[in-house]
Amino acid sequence: MGLGIGELAIGAAIVLVAIAAIYFIAIYNNLVRQRNETRNAWAQIDVQLRRRHDLIPNLVESVKGYATHEKSTLDAVVQARNQAVSAKGPAASGEAEGLLGAALGKLFALAEAYPDLKANQNFLALQEELASTENKISFARQYYNDAATRYNNAREVFPANLIAGSFEPAELFEITVAAQREAPQVKLS
Amino acid sequence: MLEQIESNRRRSALIVVVMGVLLVSVGLSLGMFLTNDQGGAILGGAAALGVWMVMWLFARFQGDNALLQMAGAREIAKGDHPQLFNIVEEMTIAAGLPHMPRVFIVDDPAPNAFAVGRDPTKAAVAVTIGLLQILDRDELQGVVAHEIAHIKNRDVALMTTAGIMLGAIVLLADIGTRAMWFGGGARRSRDDNNQGGGQAISALVAIVLLVLSPILAQLIYFALSRRREYLADASGAAFTRWPEGLASALQKLGSSRTPQADQSRVTAPMYIVRPLAPGQHRNFTAALSTHPPLEERIRILRAMGKTADFAAYDRAYQQVAGGHVIGRRTLAESKPVETHAPEPIAADFVPPQPTARLREASDAYLAGAGYVRLRCPSCQALLKIPPQRQGRLNRCPRCGGQLPNAPRAAG
């Protein structure tokens, strides 16, 4: 019963500060969790992109034996692949992967003219692998973009934005479809 | 699906506790009934507690394997069925699961699929040969997405716990029934009359519990089952961005009349569609105890139009069935997503015929079951040699020619 008004006020202030501190720690931890999730999602895209790059030399090898006159298409695929391998960061790799996708599309369209190639077991297996890898890239991208959007939202809302200074916003990953950009350039002559 | 994950966690814990209470009361009353003194009752209760502990530990650490074995599933490697393996990997990525589930094939001509597992890091997906035979790649992707959603929403964790615990209750009730028929009668003759009242009461409790326990276990199943299927459909549509794949798969699964070999009461609620008993037709509109009506599930998926997010599924559900099915927090986070048609592998890609798919699927199952393939050098017959004949088969069973080496499965 010896507590005066002043002591009570000090006690209340301590409790309030403690609650605020716990609240901000929770927000901080949530941001860290979301940032890690975003990083993991990006790592998954990276794994799949590398897998795609690794498959392409095999594909080119198996096509070479059948389609000897299509050197320029094959070279274009190899070149696009090398550019994609050296691209860094979501924006640059998005563009390079778009170009690679277009070059691969041409290669598969060309394979239609070679029945022997289309019947080749190795080629068919590679086709399933590449198609599935493309799916995996797009699903990984889907998941990454969702995670990145969630993370970006979490760091922008109040009061998280007060302590989000050390958390860099995540860049979204879009694969630019080269075919769409090239389409208007077709000239009728 | 945060609400679903939380509710599944709560329900798993609830099941474990309720089953524990139930088992201990059955044990106590059985002990009382059989020995007719307090020491016996406590002994019975302690024994039941022991059974409960063992069952819980078993459900936690071996539940997935036990259920897979009950269904007759065999684990396959990537080389056995690359397409199925790839699809499971794709959906693992789309769902953001920390680990790819193990992949199993069940030797059953009825098309069906299920998933089991304790948590998302330790799970398995199993599909039947019949499913691989009748579905194309996009449909298979829809079904696998639905199963992966069950794993992600922790439905499988709950199902695995409930499945093993249900098995325990049914087993104990069976033992109790037998003890009553054969033990109870003999005791009555040498009893004195003082304790007749107490004995009658405990006998009554024992009978009530014995009758109630399977019903209660089944009731818990009903309570778990219905909504999770809609939620897994919604997640499946969101993961694939293509609700039509799952809708068309469900249509094919519903039209199949092949009865399923696995008719166990314990495994039935795990499947994507309820296993069909021999001579039974599937009723598209019936709301069955463990599964919502198929026709409704298909109509909701098709009413989603060109959007594939959770809010779109909720709108479609409202339109078809009325009310909400997706939790409020998930709806608040959901943002509009357009559907994305899967691209064919090549321009004039010809999908493989059902017979070719059947051969591929059964070969994959046989590889999972440890069979070895060998071509006979003299008659060119392709031999598939079961594990028990490996290392012992020297002559071709077709032409009698010498086989080059006695083959063995790797490992």
Short mmCIF file of N, CA, C and O in Angstrom, two decimals, chain B residues 182-262:
data_model
loop_
_atom_site.label_atom_id
_atom_site.label_comp_id
_atom_site.label_asym_id
_atom_site.label_seq_id
_atom_site.Cartn_x
_atom_site.Cartn_y
_atom_site.Cartn_z
N PHE B 182 -16.93 -63.50 -24.56
CA PHE B 182 -16.35 -64.74 -24.03
C PHE B 182 -15.97 -64.65 -22.56
O PHE B 182 -15.93 -65.65 -21.87
N GLY B 183 -15.70 -63.45 -22.06
CA GLY B 183 -15.28 -63.31 -20.66
C GLY B 183 -16.44 -63.04 -19.72
O GLY B 183 -16.53 -63.60 -18.64
N GLY B 184 -17.35 -62.19 -20.12
CA GLY B 184 -18.41 -61.70 -19.25
C GLY B 184 -19.32 -62.81 -18.73
O GLY B 184 -19.64 -62.87 -17.55
N GLY B 185 -19.70 -63.72 -19.60
CA GLY B 185 -20.65 -64.77 -19.26
C GLY B 185 -20.13 -65.68 -18.16
O GLY B 185 -20.82 -65.97 -17.19
N ALA B 186 -18.88 -66.07 -18.26
CA ALA B 186 -18.29 -67.01 -17.33
C ALA B 186 -18.25 -66.43 -15.91
O ALA B 186 -18.44 -67.14 -14.94
N ARG B 187 -18.02 -65.12 -15.83
CA ARG B 187 -17.83 -64.51 -14.53
C ARG B 187 -19.14 -64.45 -13.74
O ARG B 187 -19.15 -64.52 -12.53
N ARG B 188 -20.22 -64.30 -14.45
CA ARG B 188 -21.49 -64.05 -13.77
C ARG B 188 -21.82 -65.17 -12.77
O ARG B 188 -22.32 -64.93 -11.70
N SER B 189 -21.46 -66.41 -13.11
CA SER B 189 -21.85 -67.55 -12.29
C SER B 189 -21.23 -67.53 -10.89
O SER B 189 -21.86 -67.88 -9.91
N ARG B 190 -19.94 -67.08 -10.80
CA ARG B 190 -19.31 -67.20 -9.49
C ARG B 190 -19.36 -65.89 -8.70
O ARG B 190 -18.71 -65.75 -7.68
N ASP B 191 -20.10 -64.92 -9.17
CA ASP B 191 -20.16 -63.63 -8.50
C ASP B 191 -21.09 -63.65 -7.30
O ASP B 191 -22.11 -64.33 -7.30
N ASP B 192 -20.69 -62.93 -6.24
CA ASP B 192 -21.67 -62.69 -5.18
C ASP B 192 -22.56 -61.52 -5.58
O ASP B 192 -22.26 -60.78 -6.50
N ASN B 193 -23.62 -61.31 -4.89
CA ASN B 193 -24.63 -60.37 -5.34
C ASN B 193 -24.40 -58.94 -4.91
O ASN B 193 -25.01 -58.03 -5.44
N ASN B 194 -23.49 -58.72 -3.91
CA ASN B 194 -23.30 -57.38 -3.38
C ASN B 194 -22.90 -56.37 -4.45
O ASN B 194 -23.32 -55.24 -4.44
N GLN B 195 -22.02 -56.84 -5.35
CA GLN B 195 -21.48 -55.88 -6.31
C GLN B 195 -22.23 -55.88 -7.63
O GLN B 195 -21.81 -55.28 -8.59
N GLY B 196 -23.35 -56.53 -7.62
CA GLY B 196 -24.12 -56.64 -8.86
C GLY B 196 -24.43 -55.29 -9.48
O GLY B 196 -24.27 -55.11 -10.68
N GLY B 197 -24.87 -54.32 -8.63
CA GLY B 197 -25.24 -53.01 -9.17
C GLY B 197 -24.07 -52.33 -9.85
O GLY B 197 -24.16 -51.92 -11.00
N GLY B 198 -22.92 -52.26 -9.13
CA GLY B 198 -21.73 -51.62 -9.68
C GLY B 198 -21.29 -52.29 -10.97
O GLY B 198 -20.95 -51.62 -11.95
N GLN B 199 -21.36 -53.59 -10.98
CA GLN B 199 -20.93 -54.32 -12.16
C GLN B 199 -21.84 -54.01 -13.35
O GLN B 199 -21.38 -53.82 -14.46
N ALA B 200 -23.14 -53.93 -13.07
CA ALA B 200 -24.09 -53.64 -14.14
C ALA B 200 -23.80 -52.28 -14.74
O ALA B 200 -23.79 -52.12 -15.96
N ILE B 201 -23.49 -51.32 -13.85
CA ILE B 201 -23.21 -49.96 -14.36
C ILE B 201 -21.97 -49.96 -15.22
O ILE B 201 -21.95 -49.45 -16.35
N SER B 202 -20.89 -50.58 -14.70
CA SER B 202 -19.66 -50.53 -15.50
C SER B 202 -19.82 -51.33 -16.78
O SER B 202 -19.27 -50.98 -17.82
N ALA B 203 -20.63 -52.40 -16.74
CA ALA B 203 -20.88 -53.15 -17.96
C ALA B 203 -21.59 -52.27 -18.97
O ALA B 203 -21.27 -52.26 -20.17
N LEU B 204 -22.55 -51.51 -18.46
CA LEU B 204 -23.31 -50.62 -19.33
C LEU B 204 -22.38 -49.59 -19.98
O LEU B 204 -22.42 -49.37 -21.20
N VAL B 205 -21.50 -48.99 -19.12
CA VAL B 205 -20.57 -47.98 -19.65
C VAL B 205 -19.68 -48.62 -20.72
O VAL B 205 -19.44 -48.04 -21.79
N ALA B 206 -19.22 -49.84 -20.43
CA ALA B 206 -18.34 -50.51 -21.39
C ALA B 206 -19.05 -50.72 -22.71
O ALA B 206 -18.50 -50.45 -23.79
N ILE B 207 -20.30 -51.18 -22.64
CA ILE B 207 -21.05 -51.42 -23.87
C ILE B 207 -21.26 -50.13 -24.63
O ILE B 207 -21.03 -50.05 -25.83
N VAL B 208 -21.65 -49.08 -23.88
CA VAL B 208 -21.89 -47.79 -24.54
C VAL B 208 -20.63 -47.32 -25.25
O VAL B 208 -20.66 -46.91 -26.42
N LEU B 209 -19.49 -47.41 -24.56
CA LEU B 209 -18.24 -46.94 -25.16
C LEU B 209 -17.86 -47.78 -26.37
O LEU B 209 -17.39 -47.27 -27.38
N LEU B 210 -18.09 -49.10 -26.24
CA LEU B 210 -17.71 -49.98 -27.34
C LEU B 210 -18.54 -49.69 -28.57
O LEU B 210 -18.05 -49.72 -29.69
N VAL B 211 -19.83 -49.40 -28.34
CA VAL B 211 -20.68 -49.07 -29.48
C VAL B 211 -20.33 -47.70 -30.02
O VAL B 211 -20.27 -47.47 -31.22
N LEU B 212 -20.06 -46.78 -29.07
CA LEU B 212 -19.83 -45.38 -29.46
C LEU B 212 -18.50 -45.17 -30.17
O LEU B 212 -18.42 -44.34 -31.07
N SER B 213 -17.47 -45.91 -29.75
CA SER B 213 -16.13 -45.53 -30.21
C SER B 213 -15.98 -45.52 -31.73
O SER B 213 -15.47 -44.55 -32.27
N PRO B 214 -16.43 -46.57 -32.45
CA PRO B 214 -16.28 -46.48 -33.91
C PRO B 214 -17.12 -45.36 -34.50
O PRO B 214 -16.68 -44.67 -35.42
N ILE B 215 -18.31 -45.15 -33.93
CA ILE B 215 -19.18 -44.08 -34.45
C ILE B 215 -18.52 -42.73 -34.23
O ILE B 215 -18.46 -41.89 -35.11
N LEU B 216 -17.98 -42.56 -33.02
CA LEU B 216 -17.31 -41.31 -32.69
C LEU B 216 -16.12 -41.07 -33.59
O LEU B 216 -15.92 -39.97 -34.12
N ALA B 217 -15.35 -42.13 -33.80
CA ALA B 217 -14.19 -42.02 -34.67
C ALA B 217 -14.64 -41.60 -36.07
O ALA B 217 -14.04 -40.74 -36.71
N GLN B 218 -15.72 -42.20 -36.53
CA GLN B 218 -16.23 -41.88 -37.85
C GLN B 218 -16.75 -40.44 -37.90
O GLN B 218 -16.53 -39.73 -38.87
N LEU B 219 -17.40 -40.04 -36.82
CA LEU B 219 -17.93 -38.66 -36.75
C LEU B 219 -16.82 -37.63 -36.86
O LEU B 219 -16.96 -36.62 -37.53
N ILE B 220 -15.71 -37.92 -36.20
CA ILE B 220 -14.58 -37.00 -36.28
C ILE B 220 -14.14 -36.88 -37.73
O ILE B 220 -13.90 -35.80 -38.24
N TYR B 221 -14.10 -38.01 -38.44
CA TYR B 221 -13.75 -38.01 -39.85
C TYR B 221 -14.67 -37.10 -40.65
O TYR B 221 -14.24 -36.30 -41.47
N PHE B 222 -15.99 -37.23 -40.38
CA PHE B 222 -16.94 -36.41 -41.13
C PHE B 222 -16.66 -34.93 -40.89
O PHE B 222 -16.68 -34.13 -41.81
N ALA B 223 -16.42 -34.60 -39.64
CA ALA B 223 -16.21 -33.19 -39.30
C ALA B 223 -14.99 -32.64 -40.02
O ALA B 223 -14.95 -31.48 -40.38
N LEU B 224 -13.98 -33.50 -40.23
CA LEU B 224 -12.76 -33.03 -40.86
C LEU B 224 -12.93 -32.80 -42.34
O LEU B 224 -12.28 -31.96 -42.93
N SER B 225 -13.82 -33.58 -42.96
CA SER B 225 -13.57 -33.89 -44.36
C SER B 225 -14.03 -32.88 -45.40
O SER B 225 -13.32 -32.64 -46.35
N ARG B 226 -15.22 -32.33 -45.26
CA ARG B 226 -15.84 -31.72 -46.43
C ARG B 226 -15.13 -30.47 -46.94
O ARG B 226 -14.78 -30.38 -48.11
N ARG B 227 -14.90 -29.51 -46.07
CA ARG B 227 -14.43 -28.22 -46.53
C ARG B 227 -13.02 -28.30 -47.12
O ARG B 227 -12.67 -27.59 -48.06
N ARG B 228 -12.21 -29.21 -46.55
CA ARG B 228 -10.82 -29.28 -47.01
C ARG B 228 -10.72 -29.59 -48.50
O ARG B 228 -9.77 -29.18 -49.17
N GLU B 229 -11.71 -30.33 -49.05
CA GLU B 229 -11.65 -30.65 -50.47
C GLU B 229 -11.84 -29.40 -51.33
O GLU B 229 -11.15 -29.20 -52.32
N TYR B 230 -12.79 -28.54 -50.92
CA TYR B 230 -12.98 -27.28 -51.65
C TYR B 230 -11.72 -26.43 -51.58
O TYR B 230 -11.28 -25.85 -52.57
N LEU B 231 -11.13 -26.37 -50.37
CA LEU B 231 -9.94 -25.52 -50.20
C LEU B 231 -8.78 -26.04 -51.04
O LEU B 231 -8.03 -25.27 -51.63
N ALA B 232 -8.66 -27.39 -51.09
CA ALA B 232 -7.57 -27.95 -51.90
C ALA B 232 -7.84 -27.70 -53.39
O ALA B 232 -6.90 -27.46 -54.15
N ASP B 233 -9.10 -27.74 -53.81
CA ASP B 233 -9.42 -27.40 -55.19
C ASP B 233 -9.02 -25.95 -55.48
O ASP B 233 -8.43 -25.65 -56.52
N ALA B 234 -9.37 -25.05 -54.56
CA ALA B 234 -9.04 -23.63 -54.74
C ALA B 234 -7.53 -23.44 -54.85
O ALA B 234 -7.05 -22.74 -55.74
N SER B 235 -6.77 -24.10 -53.96
CA SER B 235 -5.31 -23.97 -54.01
C SER B 235 -4.77 -24.60 -55.29
O SER B 235 -3.84 -24.07 -55.89
N GLY B 236 -5.37 -25.72 -55.70
CA GLY B 236 -4.92 -26.39 -56.93
C GLY B 236 -5.07 -25.45 -58.12
O GLY B 236 -4.17 -25.34 -58.96
N ALA B 237 -6.21 -24.75 -58.18
CA ALA B 237 -6.43 -23.80 -59.28
C ALA B 237 -5.42 -22.66 -59.20
O ALA B 237 -4.88 -22.23 -60.21
N ALA B 238 -5.13 -22.21 -57.97
CA ALA B 238 -4.20 -21.10 -57.82
C ALA B 238 -2.77 -21.51 -58.18
O ALA B 238 -2.04 -20.74 -58.80
N PHE B 239 -2.37 -22.74 -57.82
CA PHE B 239 -1.00 -23.18 -58.12
C PHE B 239 -0.80 -23.37 -59.62
O PHE B 239 0.21 -22.96 -60.17
N THR B 240 -1.76 -24.02 -60.29
CA THR B 240 -1.58 -24.30 -61.71
C THR B 240 -1.95 -23.11 -62.57
O THR B 240 -1.59 -23.08 -63.74
N ARG B 241 -2.71 -22.17 -62.05
CA ARG B 241 -3.27 -21.06 -62.83
C ARG B 241 -4.17 -21.61 -63.93
O ARG B 241 -4.33 -21.00 -64.97
N TRP B 242 -4.74 -22.78 -63.74
CA TRP B 242 -5.52 -23.42 -64.80
C TRP B 242 -6.60 -24.31 -64.19
O TRP B 242 -6.43 -25.53 -64.15
N PRO B 243 -7.72 -23.71 -63.72
CA PRO B 243 -8.76 -24.50 -63.05
C PRO B 243 -9.34 -25.59 -63.94
O PRO B 243 -9.79 -26.63 -63.44
N GLU B 244 -9.32 -25.38 -65.26
CA GLU B 244 -9.94 -26.35 -66.17
C GLU B 244 -9.23 -27.70 -66.11
O GLU B 244 -9.87 -28.74 -66.27
N GLY B 245 -7.90 -27.69 -65.86
CA GLY B 245 -7.17 -28.96 -65.78
C GLY B 245 -7.76 -29.86 -64.70
O GLY B 245 -8.09 -31.03 -64.94
N LEU B 246 -7.95 -29.31 -63.51
CA LEU B 246 -8.50 -30.08 -62.38
C LEU B 246 -9.97 -30.43 -62.64
O LEU B 246 -10.41 -31.55 -62.36
N ALA B 247 -10.73 -29.47 -63.20
CA ALA B 247 -12.15 -29.73 -63.46
C ALA B 247 -12.31 -30.91 -64.41
O ALA B 247 -13.10 -31.83 -64.16
N SER B 248 -11.52 -30.89 -65.48
CA SER B 248 -11.65 -31.97 -66.46
C SER B 248 -11.15 -33.30 -65.89
O SER B 248 -11.69 -34.37 -66.20
N ALA B 249 -10.14 -33.23 -65.02
CA ALA B 249 -9.68 -34.46 -64.35
C ALA B 249 -10.77 -35.03 -63.46
O ALA B 249 -11.04 -36.24 -63.47
N LEU B 250 -11.45 -34.17 -62.68
CA LEU B 250 -12.50 -34.64 -61.79
C LEU B 250 -13.64 -35.26 -62.59
O LEU B 250 -14.24 -36.26 -62.19
N GLN B 251 -13.92 -34.65 -63.74
CA GLN B 251 -14.96 -35.20 -64.62
C GLN B 251 -14.60 -36.63 -65.03
O GLN B 251 -15.43 -37.54 -64.95
N LYS B 252 -13.34 -36.82 -65.46
CA LYS B 252 -12.91 -38.15 -65.89
C LYS B 252 -12.93 -39.13 -64.71
O LYS B 252 -13.34 -40.28 -64.85
N LEU B 253 -12.48 -38.67 -63.55
CA LEU B 253 -12.45 -39.54 -62.37
C LEU B 253 -13.87 -39.96 -62.00
O LEU B 253 -14.12 -41.09 -61.59
N GLY B 254 -14.82 -39.01 -62.13
CA GLY B 254 -16.19 -39.29 -61.77
C GLY B 254 -16.86 -40.25 -62.75
O GLY B 254 -17.73 -41.03 -62.37
N SER B 255 -16.45 -40.18 -64.03
CA SER B 255 -17.10 -41.03 -65.03
C SER B 255 -16.56 -42.45 -65.01
O SER B 255 -17.17 -43.34 -65.60
N SER B 256 -15.43 -42.66 -64.35
CA SER B 256 -14.85 -44.01 -64.34
C SER B 256 -15.71 -44.96 -63.51
O SER B 256 -16.22 -44.59 -62.46
N ARG B 257 -15.88 -46.17 -64.02
CA ARG B 257 -16.68 -47.14 -63.27
C ARG B 257 -15.82 -48.27 -62.72
O ARG B 257 -16.35 -49.26 -62.23
N THR B 258 -14.51 -48.13 -62.84
CA THR B 258 -13.64 -49.19 -62.36
C THR B 258 -13.66 -49.21 -60.83
O THR B 258 -13.34 -48.19 -60.21
N PRO B 259 -14.05 -50.33 -60.21
CA PRO B 259 -14.04 -50.38 -58.75
C PRO B 259 -12.60 -50.40 -58.23
O PRO B 259 -11.69 -50.87 -58.91
N GLN B 260 -12.42 -49.88 -57.03
CA GLN B 260 -11.07 -49.78 -56.47
C GLN B 260 -10.79 -50.94 -55.54
O GLN B 260 -11.66 -51.37 -54.78
N ALA B 261 -9.56 -51.43 -55.59
CA ALA B 261 -9.19 -52.56 -54.74
C ALA B 261 -9.15 -52.15 -53.26
O ALA B 261 -9.56 -52.89 -52.39
N ASP B 262 -8.66 -50.93 -53.02
CA ASP B 262 -8.51 -50.47 -51.65
C ASP B 262 -9.86 -49.99 -51.12
O ASP B 262 -10.34 -48.92 -51.48
#
